Amino acid sequence: MSSPPSPLSPLLSAGQIELLAAHGEERTAEEGEYLFRIGDAHYPFIAVLEGEAAILDGAGNEIARQDAGGFLAEINLLTGQTVFVDCVVTKRMRYIAVDREALRILLAEHGALADLLLHTFMRRREILQEREGLGFEIFGPRSSGPTRQLIEYARRGRLPHIWRDTEGDAAAEAAAAIADLQEDEVPLVRLPGGMELRNPSNGQLSRALGIGLELGPREEVDLAVIGGGPAGLAAAVYSASEGLDTLVVESTVLGGQAGASRRIENYLGFPGGISGSELTSRAITQARKFGARTATPYRALSLEPGDTSHRIELEDGRSLVARAVLIATGADYRRLPLPGLEEYEGLSVFYAAGPPEAQACAGTRVAVIGGGNSAGQAAVWLAKGGALVTLLHRRASLAETMSDYLIGELDRAGVAIRDRSEIAELHGDNGELEAVTLKDGERLPFGTMFCFLGADPCTGWIGDAVARDEHGFILTGEEASQDAGLLETSAPGIYAAGDVRAGSTKRCATAVGEGAAVVGQIHDRLATVAV
């Protein structure tokens, strides 16, 4: 008797198997045959009709088994990343193989199948990330800036990897791997299959793993979207679906800060919440279905507006020429310099507070960090929702940075204020905050923390190409120019959406809405501008 399916090995329904069969090819494989190997650049989605297969790590250790009714694949099937596990047949198999592009179309058109597969893909990736010994290896010391940069890129991109720290008493074996290398050749990256890279850029690593598009020296498109967060991906979906040749360029990983969120609770259509990575995967699948291209990681260096087209210079000497440009590069929220902070972000540490957060925090102890008006407004909102709120800031008095009326509101709402208070350490488990320790050693119990330390827009590369406010956020609409459309900048044909735009509400759903809305304006303009 077979064991019941686990969340990592759900069973396909008869209708789903029939749907996959109509878009795939039935095949057989004998016991001992490998369906895919570590380092393979491609493999199909596999729906198991009969038999069984095992997933193995590089040392031959079994990670999981899949029998009839289940499927073999994880998120690298969609991203294009090279395979980092082996799959061997353990009982003669009959199965349906569906190639990647056909699967993408099915996911975009069949919601129930997409829900099942994408959720399982992401859960499998999370489990694989937690398992030691999987993925590519990074050899380098913790004191090395390039090493830390590459590790951060791998972490943000959810790329299974092993860091071999070459410093410390227990690092002799790892250090031997780079002993003969020059300083500018470190870190050393060893890919599944044996290929080695010396001090690669993020882009070189990405393309060696098979992820992302490699751009030509000069690309000409209808719409260039700079930034692959929620606003940029939404614009890509709608513009490509309306027939515009669309290219999304992102300097880090697709999804932006929203893509790193453990759970987004207030996104329309997902009453149970959705993880940022799953939302990103769905958006990328939709965009690619309609023909939009995504290129990562490529960093924009400059923007030169024109009358009928605009030029964007990228690193490595590449350039884009686009009839319209959407700037959706977002903003970097200032974060507390605390070890392990990322473990709590999206679960109990947040950078915005609205009705869903106020409702969730009712009757709990909440810390609001910051001394500006945004922190004061959030603290009042949360307190009125029933939370026990303490506002912590580092100055001697709130009057130095907060409006008088808000200070009065804090008092009336019962918010406790702690002057000269800075957090030194977070305490909790599995992303659930329990307490914080201040720099003076005092420990305070909090279940949730909201940080309002400001945000820096990612607009340094733009220069004076479009008008910006005093903080660097891009002006749009009447604030930018009397003739500008709602989301248009001071340069006709160049638009801004999401967190990078002055006056935006800095929320995922709003960014998606702006990214979708701007496409109609772009379409109208391109219809009146000669090619």
Coordinates of C-alpha atoms in Angstrom, one line a residue, residues 17-437:
I17 CA -3.0 14.1 -16.3
E18 CA -5.3 14.1 -19.4
L19 CA -4.4 17.8 -20.0
L20 CA -0.7 17.2 -19.6
A21 CA -0.9 14.2 -22.0
A22 CA -2.5 16.4 -24.6
H23 CA 0.5 18.7 -24.5
G24 CA 3.3 16.2 -23.9
E25 CA 4.7 12.9 -25.1
E26 CA 4.3 9.5 -23.4
R27 CA 7.6 7.7 -22.8
T28 CA 9.1 4.8 -20.9
A29 CA 12.3 4.3 -18.9
E30 CA 13.9 1.2 -17.4
E31 CA 15.1 0.7 -13.9
G32 CA 18.5 2.4 -13.4
E33 CA 18.0 4.9 -16.2
Y34 CA 18.5 8.6 -15.4
L35 CA 15.8 11.0 -16.3
F36 CA 18.1 14.0 -15.6
R37 CA 21.6 14.5 -14.2
I38 CA 23.4 17.2 -12.2
G39 CA 24.6 19.9 -14.6
D40 CA 21.9 19.2 -17.3
A41 CA 20.8 22.4 -19.0
H42 CA 17.3 21.1 -19.8
Y43 CA 14.8 18.6 -18.7
P44 CA 11.1 18.1 -19.2
F45 CA 8.2 18.2 -16.7
I46 CA 7.6 14.5 -15.8
A47 CA 4.1 13.2 -14.8
V48 CA 4.6 9.6 -13.5
L49 CA 1.9 7.2 -14.8
E50 CA 3.5 4.0 -13.6
G51 CA 6.7 3.1 -11.7
E52 CA 8.9 5.1 -9.4
A53 CA 12.0 7.4 -9.4
A54 CA 14.3 8.7 -6.8
I55 CA 15.9 12.1 -6.4
L56 CA 19.6 11.9 -5.4
D57 CA 22.2 14.5 -4.3
G58 CA 25.7 14.6 -5.8
A59 CA 27.0 11.9 -3.3
G60 CA 24.2 9.5 -4.2
N61 CA 22.1 10.1 -1.1
E62 CA 18.4 9.8 -1.6
I63 CA 16.4 13.0 -1.1
A64 CA 12.9 11.9 -2.1
R65 CA 11.0 9.3 -4.1
Q66 CA 8.1 9.8 -6.5
D67 CA 5.6 7.2 -7.6
A68 CA 2.6 7.0 -9.8
G69 CA 0.3 10.0 -9.9
G70 CA 3.0 12.5 -8.9
F71 CA 5.4 14.6 -10.9
L72 CA 9.1 15.4 -11.1
A73 CA 10.2 19.0 -11.3
E74 CA 11.0 22.1 -9.2
I75 CA 11.3 25.8 -9.9
N76 CA 14.5 25.5 -12.0
L77 CA 12.3 24.0 -14.7
L78 CA 10.8 27.5 -15.2
T79 CA 13.9 29.6 -14.5
G80 CA 16.2 27.6 -16.8
Q81 CA 18.7 27.0 -14.0
T82 CA 20.9 24.0 -14.6
V83 CA 20.0 20.8 -12.6
F84 CA 21.7 20.2 -9.3
V85 CA 20.2 16.8 -8.4
D86 CA 20.0 13.4 -10.1
C87 CA 16.8 11.6 -10.9
V88 CA 17.1 7.8 -11.4
V89 CA 14.3 5.3 -12.2
T90 CA 13.9 2.8 -9.4
K91 CA 10.9 0.9 -10.9
R92 CA 10.3 0.7 -14.6
M93 CA 8.4 3.9 -15.5
R94 CA 5.8 5.0 -17.9
Y95 CA 5.4 8.8 -17.9
I96 CA 4.4 11.9 -19.7
A97 CA 7.1 14.4 -20.7
V98 CA 6.1 18.0 -21.2
D99 CA 8.7 20.5 -22.4
R100 CA 9.3 23.8 -20.6
E101 CA 7.6 26.2 -23.0
A102 CA 4.5 24.0 -23.3
L103 CA 4.3 23.8 -19.5
R104 CA 4.5 27.6 -19.2
I105 CA 1.5 28.0 -21.5
L106 CA -0.5 25.5 -19.5
L107 CA 0.3 27.3 -16.2
A108 CA -0.8 30.6 -17.6
E109 CA -4.1 29.1 -18.9
H110 CA -5.1 26.6 -16.2
G111 CA -5.3 28.1 -12.7
A112 CA -5.9 25.0 -10.7
L113 CA -2.9 23.3 -12.3
A114 CA -0.8 26.4 -11.8
D115 CA -1.7 26.6 -8.2
L116 CA -0.7 23.0 -7.6
L117 CA 2.6 23.0 -9.5
L118 CA 3.9 26.4 -8.5
H119 CA 3.2 26.0 -4.9
T120 CA 4.9 22.5 -5.0
F121 CA 7.9 23.9 -7.0
M122 CA 8.5 26.6 -4.4
R123 CA 8.1 24.3 -1.4
R124 CA 10.5 21.8 -3.0
R125 CA 13.0 24.6 -3.6
E126 CA 12.8 25.7 0.1
I127 CA 13.4 22.2 1.3
L128 CA 16.4 21.8 -1.1
Q129 CA 17.8 25.1 0.1
E130 CA 17.8 23.8 3.6
R131 CA 19.6 20.6 2.7
E132 CA 23.4 20.6 3.0
G133 CA 25.6 19.7 0.1
L134 CA 23.3 20.8 -2.8
G135 CA 23.9 23.4 -5.5
F136 CA 27.1 25.2 -6.6
E137 CA 30.0 25.8 -4.2
I138 CA 31.4 29.2 -3.4
F139 CA 35.0 29.2 -2.0
G140 CA 36.0 32.5 -0.4
P141 CA 36.7 34.2 2.9
R142 CA 34.1 36.1 4.8
S143 CA 36.3 39.2 4.8
S144 CA 36.1 39.3 1.0
G145 CA 33.7 41.9 -0.5
P146 CA 33.2 40.0 -3.8
T147 CA 32.6 36.8 -1.8
R148 CA 29.9 38.4 0.3
Q149 CA 28.3 40.0 -2.8
L150 CA 28.1 36.7 -4.6
I151 CA 26.6 34.9 -1.5
E152 CA 24.0 37.7 -1.2
Y153 CA 23.1 37.3 -4.8
A154 CA 22.7 33.6 -4.5
R155 CA 20.6 34.0 -1.3
R156 CA 18.2 36.6 -2.9
G157 CA 17.9 34.5 -6.0
R158 CA 17.1 31.4 -3.9
L159 CA 19.9 29.5 -5.7
P160 CA 20.9 26.4 -3.8
H161 CA 24.6 26.9 -2.9
I162 CA 27.2 25.9 -0.4
W163 CA 29.6 28.6 1.0
R164 CA 33.0 27.2 1.8
D165 CA 34.4 29.8 4.1
T166 CA 38.2 29.8 3.6
E167 CA 38.9 31.7 6.9
G168 CA 39.0 30.3 10.4
D169 CA 40.4 27.3 12.2
A170 CA 38.2 24.7 10.4
A171 CA 38.7 26.1 6.9
A172 CA 41.9 24.3 5.8
E173 CA 40.2 22.1 3.2
A174 CA 38.3 25.0 1.7
A175 CA 41.3 27.2 1.7
A176 CA 43.3 24.7 -0.2
A177 CA 40.9 25.1 -3.2
I178 CA 41.9 28.7 -3.6
A179 CA 45.5 28.5 -2.4
D180 CA 47.0 28.9 -5.9
L181 CA 44.6 31.7 -7.0
Q182 CA 45.4 35.4 -7.1
E183 CA 43.4 37.8 -4.9
D184 CA 41.4 39.1 -7.9
E185 CA 40.4 35.5 -8.8
V186 CA 38.5 34.9 -5.5
P187 CA 35.8 33.8 -4.9
L188 CA 36.0 30.5 -6.8
V189 CA 32.7 29.0 -7.9
R190 CA 32.4 25.3 -8.7
L191 CA 29.2 24.5 -10.6
P192 CA 27.3 21.2 -10.7
G193 CA 29.1 19.1 -13.2
G194 CA 32.6 20.4 -12.4
M195 CA 32.9 23.8 -14.3
E196 CA 34.7 26.5 -12.3
L197 CA 34.4 30.3 -12.4
R198 CA 37.0 32.7 -10.9
N199 CA 35.5 35.8 -9.3
P200 CA 32.5 35.8 -11.5
S201 CA 30.1 38.7 -11.7
N202 CA 26.5 38.1 -10.8
G203 CA 25.7 38.0 -14.5
Q204 CA 28.4 35.6 -15.3
L205 CA 27.3 33.2 -12.6
S206 CA 23.6 33.6 -13.7
R207 CA 24.3 32.8 -17.3
A208 CA 26.6 29.9 -16.4
L209 CA 23.7 28.4 -14.4
G210 CA 21.5 28.9 -17.4
I211 CA 19.3 31.6 -15.9
G212 CA 18.2 34.7 -17.7
L213 CA 18.6 36.1 -21.2
E214 CA 21.9 37.3 -22.6
L215 CA 21.4 40.6 -24.4
G216 CA 23.0 41.6 -27.6
P217 CA 25.2 44.7 -27.9
R218 CA 22.2 46.7 -29.0
E219 CA 18.5 45.8 -28.4
E220 CA 15.6 47.7 -30.0
V221 CA 12.2 47.3 -28.5
D222 CA 8.8 49.0 -28.2
L223 CA 8.9 49.1 -24.4
A224 CA 12.0 48.8 -22.1
V225 CA 11.0 48.1 -18.5
I226 CA 13.8 49.0 -16.1
G227 CA 13.2 47.0 -12.9
G228 CA 11.6 43.6 -12.4
G229 CA 9.6 44.1 -9.3
P230 CA 5.8 44.0 -9.1
A231 CA 5.3 47.2 -11.1
G232 CA 7.7 46.1 -13.9
L233 CA 6.3 42.6 -14.2
A234 CA 2.7 43.8 -14.3
A235 CA 3.6 46.2 -17.1
A236 CA 5.4 43.4 -18.9
V237 CA 2.3 41.1 -18.7
Y238 CA -0.1 43.7 -20.0
S239 CA 2.2 45.3 -22.6
A240 CA 3.3 42.0 -24.2
S241 CA -0.3 40.8 -24.2
E242 CA -1.2 43.8 -26.2
G243 CA 1.4 43.1 -28.8
L244 CA 4.3 45.4 -27.7
D245 CA 7.8 44.1 -28.0
T246 CA 8.7 44.2 -24.3
L247 CA 12.0 43.7 -22.5
V248 CA 12.4 43.8 -18.7
V249 CA 15.9 44.5 -17.4
E250 CA 16.6 43.9 -13.7
S251 CA 19.9 44.5 -11.9
T252 CA 19.5 41.8 -9.2
V253 CA 16.8 39.2 -9.2
L254 CA 13.2 39.3 -10.6
G255 CA 10.6 40.1 -8.0
G256 CA 12.3 43.0 -6.2
Q257 CA 11.7 43.4 -2.4
A258 CA 8.2 41.9 -2.8
G259 CA 9.8 38.7 -4.2
A260 CA 11.7 38.2 -1.0
S261 CA 8.6 38.5 1.2
R262 CA 7.7 35.3 3.0
R263 CA 4.0 36.1 2.7
I264 CA 1.8 38.8 1.3
E265 CA -1.5 38.8 3.1
N266 CA -3.4 41.6 1.4
Y267 CA -3.1 40.7 -2.2
L268 CA -6.4 40.6 -4.1
G269 CA -7.5 37.0 -4.9
F270 CA -5.4 35.2 -2.3
P271 CA -7.4 35.2 0.9
G272 CA -4.9 32.8 2.5
G273 CA -1.9 35.0 1.4
I274 CA 0.8 34.2 -1.1
S275 CA 4.6 34.2 -0.9
G276 CA 6.5 36.8 -2.8
S277 CA 8.4 34.1 -4.6
E278 CA 5.2 32.4 -5.8
L279 CA 3.7 35.7 -6.9
T280 CA 6.8 36.5 -8.8
S281 CA 6.9 33.0 -10.5
R282 CA 3.3 33.4 -11.6
A283 CA 4.0 36.9 -13.0
I284 CA 7.1 35.8 -14.9
T285 CA 5.2 32.8 -16.3
Q286 CA 2.4 35.1 -17.6
A287 CA 4.9 37.6 -19.0
R288 CA 6.8 35.0 -20.9
K289 CA 3.6 33.4 -22.2
F290 CA 2.8 36.6 -24.0
G291 CA 6.4 37.0 -25.3
A292 CA 7.9 39.5 -22.9
R293 CA 11.6 38.9 -22.4
T294 CA 13.4 39.2 -19.0
A295 CA 17.1 39.9 -18.7
T296 CA 19.0 39.6 -15.4
P297 CA 21.2 40.8 -13.9
Y298 CA 21.9 43.9 -16.0
R299 CA 22.4 47.3 -14.4
A300 CA 21.3 50.4 -16.1
L301 CA 23.9 53.2 -16.2
S302 CA 22.3 56.1 -17.9
L303 CA 19.1 57.3 -19.7
E304 CA 19.0 59.6 -22.7
P305 CA 15.5 60.8 -23.7
G306 CA 14.7 61.4 -27.4
D307 CA 11.8 62.6 -29.5
T308 CA 10.7 59.2 -30.8
S309 CA 13.0 56.8 -29.0
H310 CA 15.1 56.7 -25.8
R311 CA 18.5 55.2 -25.2
I312 CA 19.6 53.3 -22.0
E313 CA 23.2 52.4 -21.5
L314 CA 23.8 49.1 -19.6
E315 CA 26.9 47.7 -18.0
D316 CA 29.3 45.7 -20.2
G317 CA 28.8 48.2 -23.1
R318 CA 25.3 47.1 -24.0
S319 CA 22.5 49.5 -24.9
L320 CA 18.7 49.5 -25.3
V321 CA 16.8 51.7 -27.7
A322 CA 13.1 51.9 -26.8
R323 CA 10.1 53.7 -28.1
A324 CA 8.9 54.0 -24.5
V325 CA 10.5 53.4 -21.2
L326 CA 9.0 52.5 -17.8
I327 CA 11.2 53.1 -14.8
A328 CA 10.2 50.7 -12.1
T329 CA 13.5 50.4 -10.2
G330 CA 11.8 50.7 -6.8
A331 CA 13.3 51.9 -3.5
D332 CA 15.5 50.3 -0.9
Y333 CA 14.0 50.5 2.5
R334 CA 16.6 51.3 5.1
R335 CA 17.1 48.3 7.3
L336 CA 18.4 47.9 10.8
P337 CA 21.9 46.5 10.8
L338 CA 21.0 43.4 12.8
P339 CA 22.2 39.8 12.3
G340 CA 19.5 37.5 11.1
L341 CA 17.0 40.3 10.3
E342 CA 16.1 38.6 6.9
E343 CA 14.7 35.6 8.8
Y344 CA 12.0 37.8 10.3
E345 CA 11.2 40.0 7.3
G346 CA 7.8 39.3 5.9
L347 CA 6.7 37.3 8.9
S348 CA 7.1 39.5 11.9
V349 CA 9.2 42.5 10.6
F350 CA 7.5 44.8 8.2
Y351 CA 8.1 48.1 6.4
A352 CA 4.5 49.3 6.0
A353 CA 1.4 49.2 8.2
G354 CA -2.2 49.2 7.0
P355 CA -5.6 47.7 7.9
P356 CA -4.5 44.0 7.5
E357 CA -1.5 44.6 9.8
A358 CA -3.6 46.5 12.3
Q359 CA -6.1 43.7 12.4
A360 CA -3.4 41.0 12.8
C361 CA -1.7 42.8 15.6
A362 CA -4.7 43.5 17.7
G363 CA -4.0 42.6 21.4
T364 CA -0.3 42.0 20.8
R365 CA 2.9 43.9 21.7
V366 CA 4.2 45.8 18.7
A367 CA 7.4 47.8 18.2
V368 CA 7.5 50.7 15.8
I369 CA 11.0 51.9 14.9
G370 CA 11.6 55.4 13.7
G371 CA 11.1 59.1 14.7
G372 CA 9.5 60.6 11.6
N373 CA 5.9 61.3 10.7
S374 CA 5.4 57.9 8.9
A375 CA 6.4 56.1 12.1
G376 CA 4.1 58.2 14.1
Q377 CA 1.2 57.7 11.8
A378 CA 1.7 53.9 11.8
A379 CA 2.0 53.8 15.5
V380 CA -1.3 55.6 15.9
W381 CA -3.0 53.4 13.4
L382 CA -1.8 50.2 15.0
A383 CA -2.8 51.4 18.5
K384 CA -6.3 52.3 17.4
G385 CA -6.5 48.8 16.0
G386 CA -6.0 47.4 19.4
A387 CA -2.2 46.7 19.5
L388 CA 0.0 47.5 22.5
V389 CA 2.4 49.8 20.7
T390 CA 5.8 51.1 21.7
L391 CA 7.6 53.6 19.5
L392 CA 11.4 53.5 19.7
H393 CA 13.7 56.1 18.2
R394 CA 17.3 57.1 18.7
R395 CA 17.1 60.8 19.4
A396 CA 16.6 62.7 22.7
S397 CA 13.1 63.9 21.7
L398 CA 10.5 63.1 19.1
A399 CA 10.0 66.9 18.6
E400 CA 13.3 66.9 16.6
T401 CA 11.8 64.9 13.8
M402 CA 8.0 64.5 14.2
S403 CA 5.1 67.0 13.8
D404 CA 3.6 68.3 17.0
Y405 CA 0.1 67.1 16.1
L406 CA 1.3 63.5 15.7
I407 CA 3.1 63.6 19.0
G408 CA -0.2 64.6 20.6
E409 CA -2.0 61.8 18.7
L410 CA 0.5 59.3 20.0
D411 CA -0.3 60.3 23.5
R412 CA -4.0 60.1 23.0
A413 CA -3.7 56.7 21.4
G414 CA -1.7 55.4 24.3
V415 CA 1.5 54.7 22.4
A416 CA 4.5 54.3 24.7
I417 CA 7.5 56.3 23.6
R418 CA 11.1 55.2 24.2
D419 CA 13.7 57.9 23.5
R420 CA 17.4 57.1 22.8
S421 CA 16.5 53.5 22.2
E422 CA 18.3 51.4 19.5
I423 CA 17.9 47.7 18.9
A424 CA 21.0 45.5 19.2
E425 CA 19.5 42.0 18.8
L426 CA 16.4 40.1 17.8
H427 CA 15.1 37.0 19.6
G428 CA 12.7 34.4 18.2
D429 CA 12.4 31.2 16.2
N430 CA 11.5 30.3 12.6
G431 CA 10.9 34.0 11.8
E432 CA 8.5 34.6 14.7
L433 CA 9.7 37.5 16.8
E434 CA 9.5 37.1 20.6
A435 CA 11.7 40.0 22.0
V436 CA 14.4 42.5 21.2
T437 CA 17.4 43.6 23.2

